[in-house]
């Protein structure tokens, strides 16, 4: 898996040199927390015994991880359309490492972003739970979540014929993932049909667990179940990406 | 018996609606420079993609450096260097970073990478530019960098897909020189595709002409030219050309007759053009054809290429 590391390092190097991308990500995070968080806090007040800032931080961190996954897929698509993938494909490295390198760099960026949002959120009055082990566990979950959704994005990117087509597909699943979840509102205020939908969305589990682990909001779903769901998402996402990539290779990259 | 560097047997590649390759066979001896010639869409790139393990064949088998390209793809990949038809470089990296990352993918050690980079940068004359971002490179510099990348891992066999496409004459001749040097001094086997005749003539020990996904002629550049007949008379005229062609084809000194569909030029391959010129002119006159222009030429590889692939335009 040394090749995974080489590809990851290359993406991270390019990221660190691309001030536009880095600044864009950072500003996005800050704006979500400041604009959305502050506005909604005035409207909502407390949710589940915690202030709204602490309540919604996990949700917008998950959202930014989704955005990161879309970006990761875009990198693969761009490399594929420009033929750069071929350099990897003729090299004696496992096909999977190409995807893992990409997904790992996406997850790394998502972690940076999560940390930054956390920091801004704290400055804006969010309160963390007392236990640092919980923070760490939450970050691990965020990284796994990012890995899983990069897998889905990569699966689409491996098949798309153009950037436009890719965005169309991504948009289809991006929006419901945010709104059909517990990111912005608690489960128990939703009508029961929507609760069912929300419970099919893995984002719900990530957010619930992150709230419980990092912010001390009582969990509404069993923690272990949430961890299993997020882990399955990560494995399933990467598996799907691999299958999609392999089938694309049989035709032509 | 020495193993062949490249051997392909009855390769085919079929898609739902098209056939890219049908029944192509090919053999390349070690330390040879082999040029695949063909019109656009003839199947050159598909052949290269199969041999470089990028694409599995629909039928047939191929071995590169003694290993099967499907079953032992990993072993093949360790032994080959490849450059692609389009320029495939990360614009935001420097030349050195591209070479270094490539070396890392093949698990070359740090010292080895540094040594190879300095050797190759000298070979392809990129000393001044190697630490600049690739977006500042000209087309020729990018091609040279790609060649260096293909050579970075010291391959046994180098695959080049149209290595000098779009380059100025200086860069083209430069790249030919590098390829010849590598072949002579490092015993490198090279398989390249091109549709520049002079490139094949300048470089290749052997040439294969492919069209419609199959090999239509193969041999040394000189041998392919000789197969057309020693000399050539080109006749341009009007009138009953069909009758003229029919008659002249039956003459004992005529080896072969080709007609250009668009321009109507008739190419007559003969044993001795100066001696037969008068015969040809007389025969045109007595067969109802008026000669507008007549010339004598030695056939070139280009003539051989057109003879075997025809003159129709291809929709790639």
XYZ file of C-alpha atoms in Angstrom:
569
model
C 0.000 0.000 0.000
C 3.027 2.211 -0.451
C 1.475 3.460 -3.708
C -1.555 4.696 -1.735
C 0.803 6.786 0.318
C 2.595 8.142 -2.781
C -0.676 9.167 -4.408
C -2.016 10.606 -1.156
C 1.193 12.607 -0.710
C 0.959 13.921 -4.250
C -2.610 15.124 -3.726
C -1.720 16.697 -0.395
C 1.255 18.429 -1.958
C -0.931 19.845 -4.709
C -3.517 20.871 -2.116
C -0.934 22.674 0.001
C 0.270 24.553 -3.071
C -3.180 25.479 -4.248
C -4.068 28.455 -2.083
C -7.388 28.855 -3.888
C -8.594 25.396 -2.917
C -7.320 25.663 0.655
C -8.730 29.136 1.202
C -12.022 28.132 -0.398
C -12.408 25.190 1.939
C -11.469 27.245 4.999
C -13.770 30.136 4.163
C -16.637 27.788 3.393
C -16.278 26.208 6.802
C -16.093 29.507 8.603
C -19.072 30.919 6.748
C -21.261 27.925 7.483
C -20.535 28.126 11.168
C -20.767 31.881 11.463
C -23.611 32.764 9.106
C -25.807 29.709 9.327
C -25.037 28.834 12.910
C -25.519 32.310 14.301
C -28.703 32.926 12.347
C -30.314 29.663 13.328
C -29.261 30.008 16.928
C -31.317 33.172 17.231
C -34.302 31.297 15.872
C -34.012 28.032 17.735
C -32.297 28.450 21.056
C -31.711 25.095 22.747
C -32.111 21.634 21.258
C -31.900 18.442 23.268
C -30.488 20.211 26.306
C -27.643 21.827 24.373
C -27.280 25.157 22.603
C -27.976 25.146 18.878
C -24.380 25.902 17.922
C -23.203 22.678 19.575
C -26.196 20.911 18.094
C -25.621 21.844 14.492
C -21.823 21.718 14.358
C -21.726 17.940 13.724
C -24.280 18.417 10.946
C -22.319 21.022 9.079
C -19.101 19.097 9.613
C -20.787 16.121 7.938
C -21.971 18.419 5.184
C -18.474 19.729 4.581
C -17.178 16.154 4.472
C -19.737 15.503 1.742
C -18.508 18.542 -0.139
C -14.976 17.214 0.233
C -16.024 13.848 -1.166
C -17.505 15.541 -4.209
C -14.200 17.359 -4.678
C -12.274 14.097 -4.372
C -14.404 12.508 -7.061
C -13.794 15.540 -9.208
C -10.034 15.071 -8.862
C -10.303 11.482 -10.082
C -12.601 12.497 -12.913
C -10.246 15.261 -13.959
C -7.232 12.931 -13.843
C -9.210 10.372 -15.799
C -10.408 12.765 -18.486
C -6.926 14.203 -18.889
C -5.368 10.742 -18.986
C -3.244 11.124 -15.860
C -4.815 7.974 -14.436
C -3.036 6.019 -17.165
C 0.301 6.755 -15.551
C -0.920 4.884 -12.473
C -2.530 2.155 -14.520
C 0.649 1.108 -16.324
C 2.607 1.167 -13.066
C 3.024 -2.028 -11.048
C 0.657 -0.902 -8.293
C -2.702 -2.283 -7.166
C -5.717 -0.596 -8.813
C -7.235 -0.147 -5.374
C -4.349 2.039 -4.233
C -5.300 4.636 -6.863
C -8.726 4.951 -5.265
C -7.493 4.691 -1.708
C -4.899 7.400 -2.325
C -7.624 9.675 -3.569
C -10.114 8.810 -0.809
C -7.438 9.158 1.868
C -6.512 12.639 0.716
C -10.202 13.553 0.663
C -10.619 12.293 4.202
C -7.532 14.204 5.301
C -8.920 17.424 3.881
C -12.283 16.722 5.530
C -10.504 16.314 8.857
C -8.721 19.636 8.460
C -12.021 21.224 7.706
C -13.737 19.559 10.649
C -11.040 20.789 12.994
C -11.315 24.295 11.654
C -15.109 24.312 12.004
C -14.799 22.968 15.484
C -12.437 25.762 16.380
C -14.660 28.471 14.943
C -17.692 26.843 16.532
C -16.009 26.935 19.925
C -15.211 30.595 19.476
C -18.868 31.143 18.617
C -19.956 29.538 21.853
C -20.284 25.790 21.199
C -19.405 23.669 24.200
C -17.423 20.442 23.906
C -17.922 17.416 26.108
C -15.283 16.906 28.775
C -13.651 13.783 27.421
C -10.931 14.169 24.757
C -11.226 10.470 23.898
C -14.745 11.270 22.724
C -13.447 14.064 20.483
C -10.936 11.708 18.947
C -13.552 9.005 18.390
C -15.776 11.584 16.710
C -12.955 12.628 14.380
C -12.310 8.993 13.458
C -15.983 8.653 12.578
C -15.849 11.824 10.484
C -12.809 10.452 8.615
C -14.567 7.121 7.968
C -17.677 8.948 6.822
C -15.610 11.050 4.411
C -13.923 7.871 3.147
C -17.294 6.230 2.545
C -18.759 9.118 0.640
C -15.573 9.646 -1.360
C -16.072 6.036 -2.363
C -19.553 6.824 -3.670
C -18.297 9.945 -5.427
C -15.392 7.968 -6.944
C -17.785 5.271 -8.131
C -19.674 7.932 -10.066
C -16.499 9.696 -11.196
C -15.129 6.427 -12.619
C -18.112 6.176 -14.957
C -18.912 9.804 -15.807
C -18.098 11.041 -19.259
C -17.910 14.706 -18.372
C -17.656 17.099 -15.443
C -21.218 18.259 -16.099
C -22.620 14.742 -15.995
C -20.778 14.105 -12.763
C -22.222 17.188 -11.108
C -25.713 16.220 -12.209
C -25.382 12.799 -10.595
C -23.792 14.181 -7.448
C -26.490 16.800 -6.987
C -29.081 14.042 -7.016
C -27.725 12.460 -3.886
C -26.147 15.424 -2.146
C -29.260 17.388 -1.290
C -31.404 14.643 0.278
C -28.421 13.508 2.315
C -28.352 16.847 4.103
C -32.057 17.498 4.499
C -33.235 13.946 5.003
C -31.080 13.652 8.080
C -30.946 14.912 11.625
C -28.323 17.515 10.692
C -30.493 20.569 11.255
C -33.417 19.299 13.304
C -33.899 16.531 15.882
C -35.445 13.226 14.862
C -38.478 13.487 17.129
C -39.867 16.661 15.525
C -40.166 14.899 12.158
C -43.310 13.147 10.869
C -42.956 9.401 11.070
C -42.595 8.779 7.314
C -39.651 11.155 7.264
C -38.155 9.520 10.332
C -38.023 6.309 8.351
C -36.245 8.041 5.483
C -33.844 9.720 7.861
C -32.985 6.424 9.506
C -31.918 5.053 6.139
C -29.431 7.875 5.774
C -26.007 6.998 7.221
C -25.360 10.699 7.840
C -27.909 10.550 10.656
C -25.799 7.997 12.502
C -22.578 9.939 12.101
C -24.208 13.105 13.379
C -25.907 11.451 16.304
C -22.702 9.746 17.397
C -20.617 12.894 16.960
C -23.079 14.876 19.057
C -22.918 12.317 21.802
C -19.151 11.784 21.710
C -17.878 15.310 21.243
C -20.627 17.569 22.544
C -22.259 15.567 25.292
C -25.744 15.644 23.747
C -27.500 12.430 24.833
C -27.451 9.907 21.976
C -30.827 9.170 20.422
C -29.481 6.080 18.628
C -27.236 3.358 20.095
C -23.601 4.468 19.748
C -22.403 1.049 18.707
C -25.001 0.898 15.943
C -23.892 4.317 14.708
C -20.262 3.216 14.655
C -21.162 0.054 12.733
C -23.205 2.016 10.206
C -20.416 4.526 9.571
C -17.817 1.758 9.277
C -20.038 -0.163 6.860
C -20.464 3.005 4.830
C -16.689 3.383 4.577
C -16.165 -0.240 3.513
C -19.181 -0.254 1.210
C -18.232 3.057 -0.405
C -14.697 1.968 -1.186
C -15.972 -1.399 -2.409
C -18.439 0.286 -4.718
C -15.739 2.599 -6.057
C -13.505 -0.397 -6.742
C -16.228 -2.276 -8.602
C -17.128 0.762 -10.653
C -13.481 1.495 -11.454
C -12.773 -2.098 -12.515
C -15.766 -2.192 -14.819
C -14.751 1.142 -16.354
C -11.247 -0.221 -16.978
C -12.587 -3.047 -19.108
C -13.876 -0.520 -21.601
C -11.454 2.323 -21.817
C -10.334 5.004 -19.447
C 15.932 -19.803 -28.544
C 15.705 -16.234 -27.351
C 12.349 -14.989 -26.117
C 10.700 -12.321 -28.169
C 10.366 -8.911 -26.539
C 6.790 -8.623 -27.719
C 4.559 -11.226 -29.272
C 0.876 -10.872 -29.989
C -1.305 -13.584 -31.452
C -4.645 -12.893 -33.100
C -5.514 -9.949 -30.879
C -9.068 -8.667 -31.140
C -10.903 -5.889 -29.337
C -14.609 -5.531 -29.870
C -16.985 -3.002 -28.433
C -20.766 -3.095 -28.613
C -20.966 -1.315 -31.932
C -17.435 -1.221 -33.239
C -14.441 -3.435 -33.740
C -11.215 -1.698 -32.863
C -8.944 -4.626 -33.564
C -9.449 -7.909 -35.335
C -6.937 -10.675 -35.520
C -3.736 -8.716 -35.160
C -0.466 -10.607 -34.745
C 2.894 -9.047 -34.153
C 6.405 -10.015 -33.141
C 9.190 -7.770 -31.955
C 12.704 -9.059 -31.379
C 14.686 -7.836 -28.394
C 16.637 -4.618 -29.005
C 14.623 -3.786 -32.052
C 12.895 -0.522 -32.842
C 9.532 -1.439 -34.291
C 7.165 1.148 -35.795
C 3.454 0.570 -36.139
C 2.117 2.646 -38.994
C -1.517 3.147 -39.737
C -4.141 5.736 -40.596
C -6.187 7.333 -37.815
C -8.464 4.793 -36.220
C -6.555 1.823 -37.622
C -6.061 0.317 -34.166
C -2.569 1.509 -33.246
C -3.491 2.941 -29.870
C -5.746 -0.009 -29.041
C -2.841 -2.360 -29.790
C -0.578 -0.338 -27.544
C -3.195 -0.203 -24.792
C -3.470 -3.987 -24.809
C 0.292 -4.516 -24.833
C 0.760 -2.046 -21.959
C -1.972 -3.804 -19.888
C -4.341 -0.841 -19.980
C -7.014 -2.739 -21.845
C -7.822 -6.454 -21.810
C -8.144 -7.967 -25.310
C -11.504 -9.462 -26.312
C -9.672 -12.328 -28.006
C -6.139 -13.501 -28.632
C -3.083 -13.424 -26.404
C -0.010 -11.261 -26.003
C 3.259 -11.585 -24.132
C 5.544 -8.707 -23.288
C 9.048 -9.391 -21.932
C 7.969 -13.024 -21.712
C 4.901 -12.383 -19.532
C 1.239 -12.612 -20.417
C -0.364 -9.160 -20.505
C -3.546 -10.374 -18.818
C -2.438 -13.137 -16.447
C 0.881 -11.564 -15.462
C 0.075 -7.893 -15.931
C 2.012 -6.924 -12.818
C 5.244 -8.473 -14.145
C 4.726 -6.759 -17.495
C 4.172 -3.385 -15.809
C 7.427 -3.694 -13.902
C 9.376 -4.046 -17.137
C 7.891 -1.460 -19.442
C 7.968 2.301 -19.873
C 5.107 4.045 -21.640
C 4.297 7.414 -23.108
C 0.780 8.152 -24.282
C -0.590 9.853 -27.337
C -1.926 12.808 -25.408
C 0.313 14.696 -23.024
C -0.322 13.308 -19.583
C 1.316 15.551 -17.025
C 0.225 17.325 -13.870
C 0.512 20.993 -14.711
C 0.991 22.055 -11.120
C 4.028 19.926 -10.404
C 7.619 20.580 -11.398
C 9.385 18.287 -13.856
C 11.513 16.920 -11.034
C 8.447 16.129 -8.911
C 6.831 14.263 -11.794
C 9.907 12.090 -12.264
C 10.348 11.592 -8.533
C 6.723 10.574 -7.912
C 6.927 8.215 -10.868
C 10.047 6.612 -9.383
C 8.279 6.266 -6.036
C 5.355 4.457 -7.644
C 7.874 1.867 -8.868
C 9.508 1.830 -5.429
C 12.895 3.108 -6.481
C 15.006 4.232 -3.532
C 15.779 7.890 -2.906
C 19.407 7.681 -4.074
C 18.426 5.758 -7.192
C 15.754 8.316 -8.047
C 18.124 11.229 -7.666
C 20.700 9.513 -9.866
C 18.203 8.570 -12.580
C 16.693 12.050 -12.632
C 20.049 13.725 -13.142
C 20.985 11.262 -15.939
C 17.703 11.617 -17.750
C 17.455 15.362 -17.417
C 20.814 15.562 -19.161
C 19.708 13.137 -21.852
C 16.540 15.040 -22.736
C 18.177 18.440 -22.171
C 15.836 19.800 -19.551
C 18.511 20.915 -17.082
C 17.283 24.502 -16.904
C 13.591 23.748 -16.660
C 13.433 20.706 -14.410
C 12.557 22.661 -11.256
C 9.927 24.800 -12.917
C 6.195 24.113 -12.932
C 5.129 22.113 -15.977
C 2.594 24.731 -16.953
C 5.531 26.870 -18.094
C 6.811 24.133 -20.471
C 6.438 24.188 -24.245
C 4.930 21.206 -26.059
C 8.368 19.877 -26.960
C 9.613 20.127 -23.381
C 6.549 18.242 -22.148
C 7.186 15.444 -24.639
C 10.813 15.242 -23.591
C 9.813 15.126 -19.938
C 7.347 12.341 -20.684
C 10.051 10.404 -22.469
C 12.263 10.827 -19.403
C 9.413 9.612 -17.208
C 8.960 6.537 -19.373
C 12.676 5.811 -18.960
C 12.809 6.621 -15.251
C 12.429 3.027 -14.133
C 14.966 1.633 -16.584
C 12.464 -0.409 -18.598
C 13.346 -3.323 -20.866
C 10.756 -2.245 -23.392
C 9.585 1.254 -24.173
C 6.180 1.958 -25.735
C 5.726 5.320 -27.419
C 2.362 6.346 -28.828
C 3.021 9.010 -31.484
C 6.013 10.406 -29.631
C 6.618 13.411 -31.866
C 3.081 14.425 -32.747
C 2.757 18.178 -33.015
C 6.451 18.898 -32.444
C 8.722 21.240 -34.363
C 11.518 19.665 -36.477
C 14.172 20.417 -33.846
C 12.304 18.595 -31.091
C 11.405 15.781 -33.455
C 14.991 15.144 -34.492
C 16.035 15.499 -30.859
C 13.630 12.795 -29.744
C 14.748 10.518 -32.574
C 18.316 10.934 -31.376
C 17.426 10.001 -27.798
C 15.559 6.928 -28.974
C 18.422 5.776 -31.175
C 20.961 6.367 -28.412
C 18.909 4.393 -25.901
C 18.417 1.573 -28.341
C 22.102 1.387 -29.259
C 23.750 1.980 -25.909
C 21.215 0.497 -23.502
C 19.779 -2.281 -25.673
C 16.315 -0.895 -25.216
C 13.508 -2.435 -27.249
C 11.111 0.194 -28.582
C 7.619 -0.143 -29.999
C 6.286 3.116 -31.359
C 3.277 4.189 -33.342
C 3.392 6.997 -35.824
C 1.858 8.234 -38.981
C 4.960 10.113 -40.019
C 6.695 8.072 -42.697
C 10.018 9.810 -42.172
C 9.857 8.893 -38.506
C 9.504 5.220 -39.313
C 12.247 5.450 -41.921
C 14.577 7.300 -39.564
C 14.125 5.010 -36.597
C 12.634 1.649 -37.242
C 14.350 -1.645 -37.909
C 10.981 -3.096 -38.713
C 7.685 -1.577 -39.712
C 4.190 -2.990 -39.441
C 1.390 -1.341 -41.362
C -2.026 -1.816 -39.795
C -5.397 -0.883 -41.123
C -8.955 -1.684 -40.055
C -7.590 -3.397 -36.977
C -5.369 -5.882 -38.692
C -1.792 -6.138 -39.962
C -1.726 -5.544 -43.706
C 2.025 -5.565 -44.343
C 5.204 -6.005 -42.378
C 8.915 -5.830 -43.027
C 11.962 -3.611 -42.963
C 11.323 -0.110 -44.330
C 13.476 -0.947 -47.377
C 11.785 -4.305 -47.833
C 8.317 -2.777 -47.813
C 9.339 -0.277 -50.431
C 10.989 -2.977 -52.548
C 7.840 -5.104 -52.376
C 6.135 -2.473 -54.502
C 8.605 -2.893 -57.368
C 11.852 -1.152 -57.920
C 10.682 1.984 -59.661
C 7.580 3.969 -60.203
C 5.963 5.870 -63.074
C 3.168 8.265 -62.137
C 0.698 9.122 -64.853
C -1.972 11.760 -64.629
C -4.457 11.849 -67.472
C -7.983 11.916 -68.745
C -10.015 9.741 -71.075
C -10.491 6.017 -70.831
C -8.270 5.434 -67.822
C -9.980 2.201 -66.849
C -9.119 0.588 -70.138
C -5.565 1.841 -69.933
C -5.122 0.387 -66.464
C -6.551 -2.922 -67.571
C -4.150 -3.194 -70.461
C -1.040 -1.991 -68.700
C -1.577 -4.387 -65.810
C -1.117 -7.324 -68.170
C 2.323 -6.186 -69.355
C 5.179 -8.410 -68.174
C 7.356 -5.518 -66.955
C 4.568 -4.089 -64.774
C 4.622 -5.326 -61.191
C 1.672 -3.481 -59.769
C -0.746 -0.650 -60.579
C -2.476 1.626 -58.048
C -4.984 4.319 -58.784
C -5.663 7.319 -56.649
C -9.443 7.629 -56.523
C -9.584 11.349 -55.762
C -6.985 12.771 -58.066
C -7.000 10.122 -60.737
C -3.219 9.653 -60.676
C -2.115 6.189 -61.740
C 0.987 4.696 -60.196
C 2.712 2.015 -62.225
C 5.423 0.036 -60.487
C 7.897 -1.296 -63.068
C 11.271 -2.998 -63.198
C 13.008 -0.025 -64.809
C 11.234 3.298 -65.141
C 13.461 5.044 -67.684
C 13.398 2.090 -70.056
C 9.620 1.626 -69.741
C 8.584 5.252 -69.896
C 8.103 5.260 -73.654
C 6.114 2.015 -73.544
C 3.773 3.518 -71.000
C 3.206 6.701 -72.983
C 2.537 4.743 -76.186
C 0.177 2.416 -74.449
C -1.760 5.355 -73.013
C -2.131 6.841 -76.486
C -3.305 3.639 -78.089
C -5.853 3.039 -75.305
C -7.741 6.297 -75.546
C -6.095 8.092 -72.677
C -4.616 11.555 -72.874
C -1.552 12.022 -70.689
C -1.474 15.360 -68.845
C 1.507 14.717 -66.655
C 3.999 11.927 -66.224
C 6.823 11.543 -63.743
C 9.365 9.013 -62.625
C 10.031 8.362 -58.964
C 11.500 5.863 -56.603
C 8.770 4.532 -54.328
C 9.001 5.687 -50.720
C 7.637 4.212 -47.535
C 4.796 6.672 -47.980
C 3.912 5.025 -51.288
C 3.989 1.642 -49.603
C 1.762 2.967 -46.837
C -0.781 4.344 -49.296
C -0.621 1.213 -51.359
C -1.517 -0.981 -48.393
C -4.021 1.302 -46.714
C -5.623 3.067 -49.686
C -6.354 6.727 -49.960
C -9.812 6.992 -48.461
C -10.103 9.415 -45.557
C -10.651 7.828 -42.174
C -13.136 8.827 -39.563
C -11.221 8.155 -36.427
